XYZ file of C-alpha atoms in Angstrom:
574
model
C 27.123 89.031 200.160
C 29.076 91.961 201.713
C 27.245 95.258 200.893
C 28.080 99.094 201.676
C 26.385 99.122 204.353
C 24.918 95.600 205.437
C 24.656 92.289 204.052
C 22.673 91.515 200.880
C 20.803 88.552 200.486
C 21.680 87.000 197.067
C 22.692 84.076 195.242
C 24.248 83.871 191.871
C 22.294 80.884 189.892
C 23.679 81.511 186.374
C 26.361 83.063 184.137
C 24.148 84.484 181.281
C 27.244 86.187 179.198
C 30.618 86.538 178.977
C 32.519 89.624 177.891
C 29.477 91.363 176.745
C 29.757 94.069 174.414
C 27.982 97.198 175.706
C 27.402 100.284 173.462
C 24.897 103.068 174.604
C 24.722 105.936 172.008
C 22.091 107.355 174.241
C 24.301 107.865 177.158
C 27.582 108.272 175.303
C 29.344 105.075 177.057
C 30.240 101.850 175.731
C 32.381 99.144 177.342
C 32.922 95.504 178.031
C 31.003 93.347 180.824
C 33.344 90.755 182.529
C 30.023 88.779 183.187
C 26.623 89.024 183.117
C 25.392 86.785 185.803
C 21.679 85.948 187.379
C 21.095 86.715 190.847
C 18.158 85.485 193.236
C 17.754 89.085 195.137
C 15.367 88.443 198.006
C 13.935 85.566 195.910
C 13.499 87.342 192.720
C 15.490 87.351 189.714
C 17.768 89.695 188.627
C 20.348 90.195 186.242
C 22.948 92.274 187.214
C 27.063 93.461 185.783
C 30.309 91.087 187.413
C 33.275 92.915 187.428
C 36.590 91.204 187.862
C 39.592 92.183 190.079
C 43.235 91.007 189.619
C 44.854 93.880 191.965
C 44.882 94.848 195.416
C 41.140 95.501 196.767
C 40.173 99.063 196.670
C 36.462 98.447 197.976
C 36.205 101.406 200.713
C 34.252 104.307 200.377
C 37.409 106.740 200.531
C 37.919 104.850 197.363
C 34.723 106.352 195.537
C 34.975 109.572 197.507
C 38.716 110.247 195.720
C 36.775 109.176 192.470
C 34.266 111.676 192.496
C 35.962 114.130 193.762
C 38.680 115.393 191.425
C 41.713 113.010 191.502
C 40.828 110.753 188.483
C 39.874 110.866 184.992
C 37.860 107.636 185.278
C 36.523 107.788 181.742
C 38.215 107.481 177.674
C 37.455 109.142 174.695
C 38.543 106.589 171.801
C 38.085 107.393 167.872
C 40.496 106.794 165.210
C 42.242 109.503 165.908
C 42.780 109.730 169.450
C 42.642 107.092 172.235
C 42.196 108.932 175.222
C 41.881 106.189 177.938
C 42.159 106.917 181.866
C 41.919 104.543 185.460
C 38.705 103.773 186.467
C 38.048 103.262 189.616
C 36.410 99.799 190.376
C 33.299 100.389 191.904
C 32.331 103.183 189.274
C 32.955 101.036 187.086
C 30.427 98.812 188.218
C 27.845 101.541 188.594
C 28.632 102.569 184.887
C 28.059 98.836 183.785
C 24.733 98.723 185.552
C 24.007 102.246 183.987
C 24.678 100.402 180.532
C 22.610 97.316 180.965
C 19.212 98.830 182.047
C 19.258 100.435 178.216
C 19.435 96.852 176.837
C 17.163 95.051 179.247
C 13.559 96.025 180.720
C 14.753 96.047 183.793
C 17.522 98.328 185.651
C 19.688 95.807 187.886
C 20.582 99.444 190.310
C 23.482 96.818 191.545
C 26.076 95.189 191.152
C 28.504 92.177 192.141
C 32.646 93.431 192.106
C 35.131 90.141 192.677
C 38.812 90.052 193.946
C 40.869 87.431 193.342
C 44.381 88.282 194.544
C 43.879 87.715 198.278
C 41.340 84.993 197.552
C 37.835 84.988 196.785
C 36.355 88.530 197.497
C 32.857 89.098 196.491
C 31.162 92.764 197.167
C 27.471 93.544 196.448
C 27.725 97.456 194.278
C 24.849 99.503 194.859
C 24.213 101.996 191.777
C 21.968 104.737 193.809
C 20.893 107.927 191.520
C 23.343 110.274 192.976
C 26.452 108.294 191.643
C 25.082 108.055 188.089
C 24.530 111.511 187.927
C 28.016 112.306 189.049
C 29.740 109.956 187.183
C 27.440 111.039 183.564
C 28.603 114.601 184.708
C 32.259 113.596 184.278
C 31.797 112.152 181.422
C 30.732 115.059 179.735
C 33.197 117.093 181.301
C 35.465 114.952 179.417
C 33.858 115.024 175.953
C 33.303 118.826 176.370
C 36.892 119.421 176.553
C 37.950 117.169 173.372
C 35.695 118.963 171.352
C 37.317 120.666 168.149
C 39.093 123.703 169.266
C 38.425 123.458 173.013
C 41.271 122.769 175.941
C 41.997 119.692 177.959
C 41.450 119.857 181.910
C 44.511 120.935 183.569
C 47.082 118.789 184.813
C 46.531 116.799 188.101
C 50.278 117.478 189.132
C 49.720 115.347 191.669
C 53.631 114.501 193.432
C 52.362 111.692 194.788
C 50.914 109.692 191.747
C 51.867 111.407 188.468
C 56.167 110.925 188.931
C 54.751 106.781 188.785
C 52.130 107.036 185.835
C 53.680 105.206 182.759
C 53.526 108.231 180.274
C 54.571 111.184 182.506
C 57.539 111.486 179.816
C 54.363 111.942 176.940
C 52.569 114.037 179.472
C 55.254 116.050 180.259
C 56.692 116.713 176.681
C 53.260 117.939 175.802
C 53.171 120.569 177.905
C 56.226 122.104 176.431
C 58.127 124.808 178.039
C 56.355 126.748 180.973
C 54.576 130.139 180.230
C 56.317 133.328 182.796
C 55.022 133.264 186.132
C 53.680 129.635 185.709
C 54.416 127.021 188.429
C 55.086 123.577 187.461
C 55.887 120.621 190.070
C 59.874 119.326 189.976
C 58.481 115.848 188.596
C 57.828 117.957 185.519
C 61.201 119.004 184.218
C 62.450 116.145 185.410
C 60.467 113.584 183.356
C 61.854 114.635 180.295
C 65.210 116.149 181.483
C 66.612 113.663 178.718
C 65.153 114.618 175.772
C 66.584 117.671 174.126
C 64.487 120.428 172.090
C 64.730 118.230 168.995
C 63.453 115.375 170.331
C 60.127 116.753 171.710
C 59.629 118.221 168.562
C 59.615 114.642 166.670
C 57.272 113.639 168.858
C 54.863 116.373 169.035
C 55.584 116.376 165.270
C 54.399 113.168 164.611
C 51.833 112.636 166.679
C 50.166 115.316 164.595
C 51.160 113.685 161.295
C 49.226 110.585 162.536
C 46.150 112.666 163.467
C 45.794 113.827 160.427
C 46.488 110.822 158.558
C 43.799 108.843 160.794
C 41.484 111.441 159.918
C 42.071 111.691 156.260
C 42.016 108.152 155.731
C 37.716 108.181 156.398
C 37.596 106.532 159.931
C 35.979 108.875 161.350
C 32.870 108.948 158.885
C 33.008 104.850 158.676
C 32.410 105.575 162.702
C 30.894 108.324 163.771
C 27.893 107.701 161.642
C 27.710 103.736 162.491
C 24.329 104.234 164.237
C 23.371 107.671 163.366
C 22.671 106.859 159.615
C 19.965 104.356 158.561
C 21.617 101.256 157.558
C 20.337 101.124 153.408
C 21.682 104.982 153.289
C 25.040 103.234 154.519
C 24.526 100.053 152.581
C 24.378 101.836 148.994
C 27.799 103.473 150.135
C 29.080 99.866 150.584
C 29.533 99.996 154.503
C 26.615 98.130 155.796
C 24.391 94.962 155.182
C 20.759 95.520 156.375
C 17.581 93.680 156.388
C 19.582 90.391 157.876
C 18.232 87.556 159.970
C 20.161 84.752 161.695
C 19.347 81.341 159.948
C 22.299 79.408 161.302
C 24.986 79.584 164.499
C 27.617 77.428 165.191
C 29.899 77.438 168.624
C 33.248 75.767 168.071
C 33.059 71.976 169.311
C 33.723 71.358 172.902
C 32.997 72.355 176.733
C 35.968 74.710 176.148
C 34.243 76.706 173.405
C 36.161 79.835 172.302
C 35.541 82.549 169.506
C 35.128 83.045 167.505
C 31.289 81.955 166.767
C 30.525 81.305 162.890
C 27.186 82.657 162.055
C 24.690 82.778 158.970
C 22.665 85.439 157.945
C 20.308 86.225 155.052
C 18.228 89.008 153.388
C 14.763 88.993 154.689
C 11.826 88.112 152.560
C 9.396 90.566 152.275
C 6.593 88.289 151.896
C 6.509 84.317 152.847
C 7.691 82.514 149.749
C 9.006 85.761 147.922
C 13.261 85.784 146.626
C 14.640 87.920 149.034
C 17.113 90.795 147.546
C 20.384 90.210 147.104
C 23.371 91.328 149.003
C 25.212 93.881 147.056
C 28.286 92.906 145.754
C 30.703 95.763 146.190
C 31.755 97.109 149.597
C 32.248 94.786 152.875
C 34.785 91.894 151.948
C 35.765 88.612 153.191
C 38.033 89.612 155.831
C 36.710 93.465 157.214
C 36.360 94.128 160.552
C 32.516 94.141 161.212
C 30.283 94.507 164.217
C 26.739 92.835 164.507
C 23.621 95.425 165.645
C 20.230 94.924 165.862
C 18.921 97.328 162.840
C 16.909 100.415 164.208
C 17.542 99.964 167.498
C 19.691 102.488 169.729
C 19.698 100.024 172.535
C 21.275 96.951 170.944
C 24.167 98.218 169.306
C 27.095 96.056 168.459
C 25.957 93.230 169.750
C 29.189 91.079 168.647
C 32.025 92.349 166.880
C 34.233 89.555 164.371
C 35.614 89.411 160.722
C 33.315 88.826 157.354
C 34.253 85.521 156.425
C 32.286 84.826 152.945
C 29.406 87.203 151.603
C 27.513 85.830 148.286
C 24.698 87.045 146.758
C 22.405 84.621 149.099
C 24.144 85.281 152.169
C 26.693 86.507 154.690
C 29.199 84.360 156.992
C 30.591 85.952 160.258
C 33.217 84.675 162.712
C 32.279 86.793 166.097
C 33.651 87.265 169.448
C 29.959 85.769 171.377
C 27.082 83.701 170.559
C 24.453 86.115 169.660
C 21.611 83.178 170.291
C 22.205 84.530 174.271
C 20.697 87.397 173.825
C 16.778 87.452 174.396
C 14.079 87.859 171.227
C 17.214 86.992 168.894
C 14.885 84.960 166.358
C 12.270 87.669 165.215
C 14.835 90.246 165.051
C 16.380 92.406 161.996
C 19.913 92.638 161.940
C 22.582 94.640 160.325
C 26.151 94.239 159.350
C 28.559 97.202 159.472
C 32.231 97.780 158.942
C 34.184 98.457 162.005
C 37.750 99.865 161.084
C 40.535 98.756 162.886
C 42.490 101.593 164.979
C 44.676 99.189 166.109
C 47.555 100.282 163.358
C 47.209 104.143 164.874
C 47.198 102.592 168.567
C 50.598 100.868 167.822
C 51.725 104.000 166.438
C 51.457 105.694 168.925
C 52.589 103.459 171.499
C 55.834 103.283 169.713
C 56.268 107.141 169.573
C 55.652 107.167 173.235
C 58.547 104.454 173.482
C 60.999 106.239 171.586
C 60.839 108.831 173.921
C 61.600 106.779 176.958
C 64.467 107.139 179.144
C 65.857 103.158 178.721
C 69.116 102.908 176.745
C 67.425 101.194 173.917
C 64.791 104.325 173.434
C 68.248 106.647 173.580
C 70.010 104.647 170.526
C 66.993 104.675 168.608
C 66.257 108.932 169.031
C 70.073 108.855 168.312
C 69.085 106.948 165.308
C 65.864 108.872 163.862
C 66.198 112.171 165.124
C 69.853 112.880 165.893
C 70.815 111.165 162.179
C 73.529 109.338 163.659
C 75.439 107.221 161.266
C 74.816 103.201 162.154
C 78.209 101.593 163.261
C 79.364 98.551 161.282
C 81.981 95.825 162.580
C 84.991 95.738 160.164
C 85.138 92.089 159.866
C 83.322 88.989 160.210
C 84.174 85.813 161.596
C 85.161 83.148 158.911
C 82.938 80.515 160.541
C 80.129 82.819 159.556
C 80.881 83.127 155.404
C 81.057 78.672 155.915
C 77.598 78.365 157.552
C 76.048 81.519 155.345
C 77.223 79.350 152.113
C 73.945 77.812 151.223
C 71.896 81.274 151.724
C 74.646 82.979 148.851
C 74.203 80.652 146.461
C 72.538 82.135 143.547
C 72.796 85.298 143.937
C 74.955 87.675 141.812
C 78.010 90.260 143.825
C 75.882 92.829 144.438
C 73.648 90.744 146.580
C 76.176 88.773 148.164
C 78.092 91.831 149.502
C 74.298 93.243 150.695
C 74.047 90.069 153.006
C 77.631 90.229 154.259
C 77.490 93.944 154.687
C 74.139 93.482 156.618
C 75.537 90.484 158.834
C 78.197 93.137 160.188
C 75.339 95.571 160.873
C 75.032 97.059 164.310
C 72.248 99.115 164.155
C 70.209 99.508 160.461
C 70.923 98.954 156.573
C 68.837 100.911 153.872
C 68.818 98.507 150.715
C 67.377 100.576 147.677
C 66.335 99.427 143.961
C 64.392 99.942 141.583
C 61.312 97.042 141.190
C 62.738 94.136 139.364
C 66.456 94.801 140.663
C 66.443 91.443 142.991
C 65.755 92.939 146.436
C 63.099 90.552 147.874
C 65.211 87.981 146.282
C 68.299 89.506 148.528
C 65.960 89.851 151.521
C 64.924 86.275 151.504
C 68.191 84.810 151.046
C 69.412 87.440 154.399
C 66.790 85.617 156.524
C 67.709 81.871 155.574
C 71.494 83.152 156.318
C 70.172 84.476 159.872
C 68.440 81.406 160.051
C 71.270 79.492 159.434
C 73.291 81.431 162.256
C 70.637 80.596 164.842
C 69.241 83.831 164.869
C 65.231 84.954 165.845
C 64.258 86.659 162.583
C 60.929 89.041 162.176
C 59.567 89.789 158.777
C 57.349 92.691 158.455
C 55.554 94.787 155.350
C 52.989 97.415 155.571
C 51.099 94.829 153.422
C 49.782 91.026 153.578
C 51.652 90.317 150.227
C 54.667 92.084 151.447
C 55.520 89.415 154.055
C 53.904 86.870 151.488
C 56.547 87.386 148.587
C 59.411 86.721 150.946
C 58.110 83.248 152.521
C 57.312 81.998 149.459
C 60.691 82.356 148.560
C 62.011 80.992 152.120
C 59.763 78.064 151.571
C 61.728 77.484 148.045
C 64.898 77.232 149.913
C 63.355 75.251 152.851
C 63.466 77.798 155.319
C 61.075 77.190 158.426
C 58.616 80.039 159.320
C 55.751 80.737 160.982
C 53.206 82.965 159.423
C 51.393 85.351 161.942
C 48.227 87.268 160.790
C 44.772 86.610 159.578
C 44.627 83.472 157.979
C 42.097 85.048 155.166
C 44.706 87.934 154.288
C 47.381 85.076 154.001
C 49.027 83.947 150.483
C 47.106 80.005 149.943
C 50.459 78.273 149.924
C 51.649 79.507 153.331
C 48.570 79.054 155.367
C 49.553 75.552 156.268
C 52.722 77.344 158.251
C 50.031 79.924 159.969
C 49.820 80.156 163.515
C 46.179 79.348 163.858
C 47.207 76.293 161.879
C 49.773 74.912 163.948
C 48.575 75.892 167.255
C 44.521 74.470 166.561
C 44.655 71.623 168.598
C 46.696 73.103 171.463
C 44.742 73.775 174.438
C 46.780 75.193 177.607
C 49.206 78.236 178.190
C 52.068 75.854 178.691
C 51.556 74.254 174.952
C 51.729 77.186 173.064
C 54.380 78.746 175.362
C 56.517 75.908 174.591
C 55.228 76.299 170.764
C 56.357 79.714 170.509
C 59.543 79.061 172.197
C 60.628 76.640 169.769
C 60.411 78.698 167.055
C 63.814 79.604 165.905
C 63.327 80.835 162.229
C 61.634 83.447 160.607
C 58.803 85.155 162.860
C 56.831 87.444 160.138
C 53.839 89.502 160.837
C 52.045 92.074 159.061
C 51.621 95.640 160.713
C 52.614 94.751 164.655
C 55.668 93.788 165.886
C 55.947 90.740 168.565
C 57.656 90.882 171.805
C 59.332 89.084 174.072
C 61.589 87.810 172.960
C 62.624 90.521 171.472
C 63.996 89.498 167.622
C 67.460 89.668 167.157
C 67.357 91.340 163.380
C 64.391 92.554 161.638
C 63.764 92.540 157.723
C 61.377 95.200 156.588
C 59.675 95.324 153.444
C 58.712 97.626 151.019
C 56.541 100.888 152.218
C 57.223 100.556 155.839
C 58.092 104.294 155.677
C 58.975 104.760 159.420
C 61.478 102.886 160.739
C 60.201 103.773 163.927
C 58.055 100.773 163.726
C 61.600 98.576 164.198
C 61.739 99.394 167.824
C 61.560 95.925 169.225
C 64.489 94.764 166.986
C 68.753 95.220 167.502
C 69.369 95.674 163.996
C 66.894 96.020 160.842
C 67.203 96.128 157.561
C 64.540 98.274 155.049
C 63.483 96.939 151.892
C 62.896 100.617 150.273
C 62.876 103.523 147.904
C 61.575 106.501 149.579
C 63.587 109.527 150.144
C 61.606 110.441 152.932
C 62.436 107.011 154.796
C 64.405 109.064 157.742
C 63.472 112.698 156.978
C 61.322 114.661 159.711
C 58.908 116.093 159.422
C 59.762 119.966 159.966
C 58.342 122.435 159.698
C 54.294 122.050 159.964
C 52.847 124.121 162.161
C 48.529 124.425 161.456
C 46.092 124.662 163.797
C 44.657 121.517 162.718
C 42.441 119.710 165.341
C 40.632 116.915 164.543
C 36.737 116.454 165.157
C 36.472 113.980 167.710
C 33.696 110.864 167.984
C 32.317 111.583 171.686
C 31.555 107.890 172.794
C 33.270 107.309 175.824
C 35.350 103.945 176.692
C 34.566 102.635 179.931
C 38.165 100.268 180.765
């Protein structure tokens, strides 16, 4: 193999992991492992980070020079309130995953193999000498310093060469808000968000803090932060951990094409041969949490495999996880521990959306026109008769009121509000607007802040015969439309070009629970009851709320504090 400076002797004999979760409390880090592969290294074996390429290669030394020297933030700060996540340049990266490994194995690889596979096969040999680890741990605690509670971000790179093409200059930029006297800014600047107005930064900035604060009043932090710090019974009596576990059974999913997830078994421990072990409490963790797998009083093997609880009795506790935890070494005599991992995925969407809104495409414009101007949405005056003939079956059963909500929605152009009190007929009116979009041809997308939200509408669709997929977690699904769930129907498919073709022939309703699904983008979009920001309707023309909040389109005005939420310093290596 090509090395820095000459050619290494080595020889890869064996893939020993795939996608191998990597958590290092002692150094701060934790990341993902494309591969972990065995090398022969001048006939001895080694076993040592592959790192995987799909862009141009970036292998020369000028490469790592720009890296260390001040050009890049090559390292993320992620907690439930903030996902801080920065380019990293390639071979770093590999030094950092080397870094990682030699806490989890006896022996430190110092190397590392980094593969290209645009311009054909590409294979580099990574050295990992002293000096680079030190600079690269450096700038990783650069990083953490400055999100600490009440401390300042780096300055801006204002670089004119790279920043006008990064993908959230127009975030970047609004943040900065207006420039101090006698500071300097770069043209690219003003010019990022020369299409927002006053108002509209405001939203954002407004927001963004109304989400910070919401992620950390809702407990992620503590569910986090303290995931290896506290001893696992201190967490178990709190009901966010399962400790004294050991793996009595592990099953792979049939087939040379295995996939996650991985069902495993795991019981109490018996203190003494023959004794009843304790039983697992029966409050806290639930058939369907977000958990992570750890080796219990161990800093080195941390979230070993990360899945969903699938059952938990009194005896034991079924797990569905992302890798076989039989590869990694010792696994029989060790003590393991369950915790709960909460999703920031909800936040991360969030804010991804907010950063949309603020974009400078002509969908992004109608929408701030929408939520921040308060323009009124535009209605067509009439509708064609062939539509009233082919809506016919939807109307039937319903009572004027209703009727005139479908019809008035079906010559919406941008959004209807539909409000009720509970028992008034409105998920009754919302399912019979879908089957009448159906019956025009159109893509439909149900969505609820809630499971049963998109539940009580498809069982009434299914009444009328309406065809829908189901999107979600199969466990978090309503028993009578599981058999119309995605992982149902698409189970026995096995290549892109099946479920491409799946997904393209899906015509009627397209609900999901929390996340919106794009391309194609929907052509209307029902939303249930307390989905209070109708940001979350980006992806859709036209969308009507199922609601009763007064504050559905209000902003948020007003709040200034000098809140700043405490931040969880493990760094993302991406």
């Amino acid at each position: 193999l090509a090395g820095d400076r000459r050619p290494v002797a080595a020889v890869v004999t064996r893939v020993a992991d795939i996608e191998e979760n990597h958590w290092c409390p002692r150094l701060g880090l934790k990341g993902k492992v494309d591969a972990s592969v065995e090398v022969a290294l001048h006939k001895k074996p080694a076993r040592v980070p592959l790192e995987l390429k799909t862009g141009r290669h970036t292998f020369s030394h000028d490469h790592k020079a720009q890296f260390f020297s001040s050009s890049s933030v090559v390292l993320s700060v992620s907690s439930p309130q903030w996902d801080v996540r920065c380019i990293v340049a390639p071979s770093p990266q590999v030094v950092l995953y080397s870094l990682m490994m030699a806490e989890r194995q006896d022996w430190d690889p110092q190397e590392g193999l980094l593969l290209y596979l645009r311009d054909g096969v590409d294979m580099r040999w990574v050295a990992s000498p002293h000096r680079d680890r030190g600079a690269l741990v450096q700038r990783r605690n650069e990083l953490a310093q400055c999100l600490q509670p009440g401390a300042h971000l780096p300055p801006p790179i204002d670089s004119e060469r790279h920043c006008p093409k990064c993908p959230h200059a127009v975030v970047c930029s609004a943040f900065r808000g207006e420039p101090v006297q006698g500071e300097e800014r770069p043209a690219f600047v003003a010019q990022s968000v020369s299409h927002l107005s006053p108002s509209h930064r405001a939203y954002l900035l407004s927001w963004c803090r109304m989400l910070d604060e919401e992620g950390y009043h809702a407990g992620e932090r503590d569910l986090q932060e303290h995931f290896w710090l506290d001893d696992a019974c201190s967490r178990e009596s709190r009901g966010l951990c399962l400790s004294d576990l050991s793996l009595v059974h592990c099953e792979a999913p049939p087939g040379d094409d295995a996939r996650p997830p991985v069902r495993h078994v795991l019981e109490r421990k018996r203190g003494t041969p023959g004794a009843p072990a304790r039983p697992l409490p029966p409050v806290g963790l639930a058939a369907g949490d977000r958990v992570v797998l750890s080796e219990q009083g161990s800093l080195t093997c941390v979230a070993l495999a990360t899945g969903t609880l699938a059952a938990l009795t009194e005896s034991h506790v079924e797990l569905l996880l992302d890798r076989d935890t039989r590869r990694s070494p010792g696994w029989e005599g060790k003590t393991f521990r369950v915790d709960r991992s909460p999703s920031v995925a909800s936040a991360a969407i969030s804010y991804t959306f907010l950063g949309r809104l603020v974009g400078v495409d002509p969908r992004a414009a109608r929408l701030r026109a929408l939520l921040v101007d308060r323009a009124a949405p535009s209605f067509r005056t009439t509708l064609p008769r062939e539509v009233a003939t082919l809506c016919r079956p939807a109307l039937r059963g319903l009572n004027d009121t209703q009727r005139r909500v479908v019809l008035r929605f079906l010559m919406c152009d941008d959004y209807l509000l539909l409000r009720g009190m509970p028992g008034t007929g409105k998920t009754t009116t919302l399912a019979a607007l879908v089957h009448a979009l159906v019956l025009l041809k159109k893509r439909v997308l149900v969505t609820s802040y809630t499971h049963s939200g998109v539940d009580s509408i498809l069982l009434k669709l299914r009444s009328r015969g309406v065809p829908f997929l189901r999107l979600g977690p199969t466990n978090r699904m309503h028993p009578l439309v599981r058999d119309q769930s995605a992982e149902t129907l698409t189970a026995a498919l096995r290549t892109t070009r099946e479920l491409e073709e799946f997904y393209g022939a899906q015509v009627g309703a397209r609900p999901s629970s929390r996340r919106l699904i794009a391309p194609p983008l929907p052509g209307r979009a029902a939303v249930d009851n307390q989905q209070q920001r109708a940001d979350k309707s980006a992806e859709a023309d036209g969308f009507c709320i199922h609601v009763y909040l007064p504050l559905t389109f209000e902003r948020c005005t007003g709040k200034t504090n000098a809140f700043r939420p405490p931040l969880l310093m493990c760094v993302d290596v991406m």
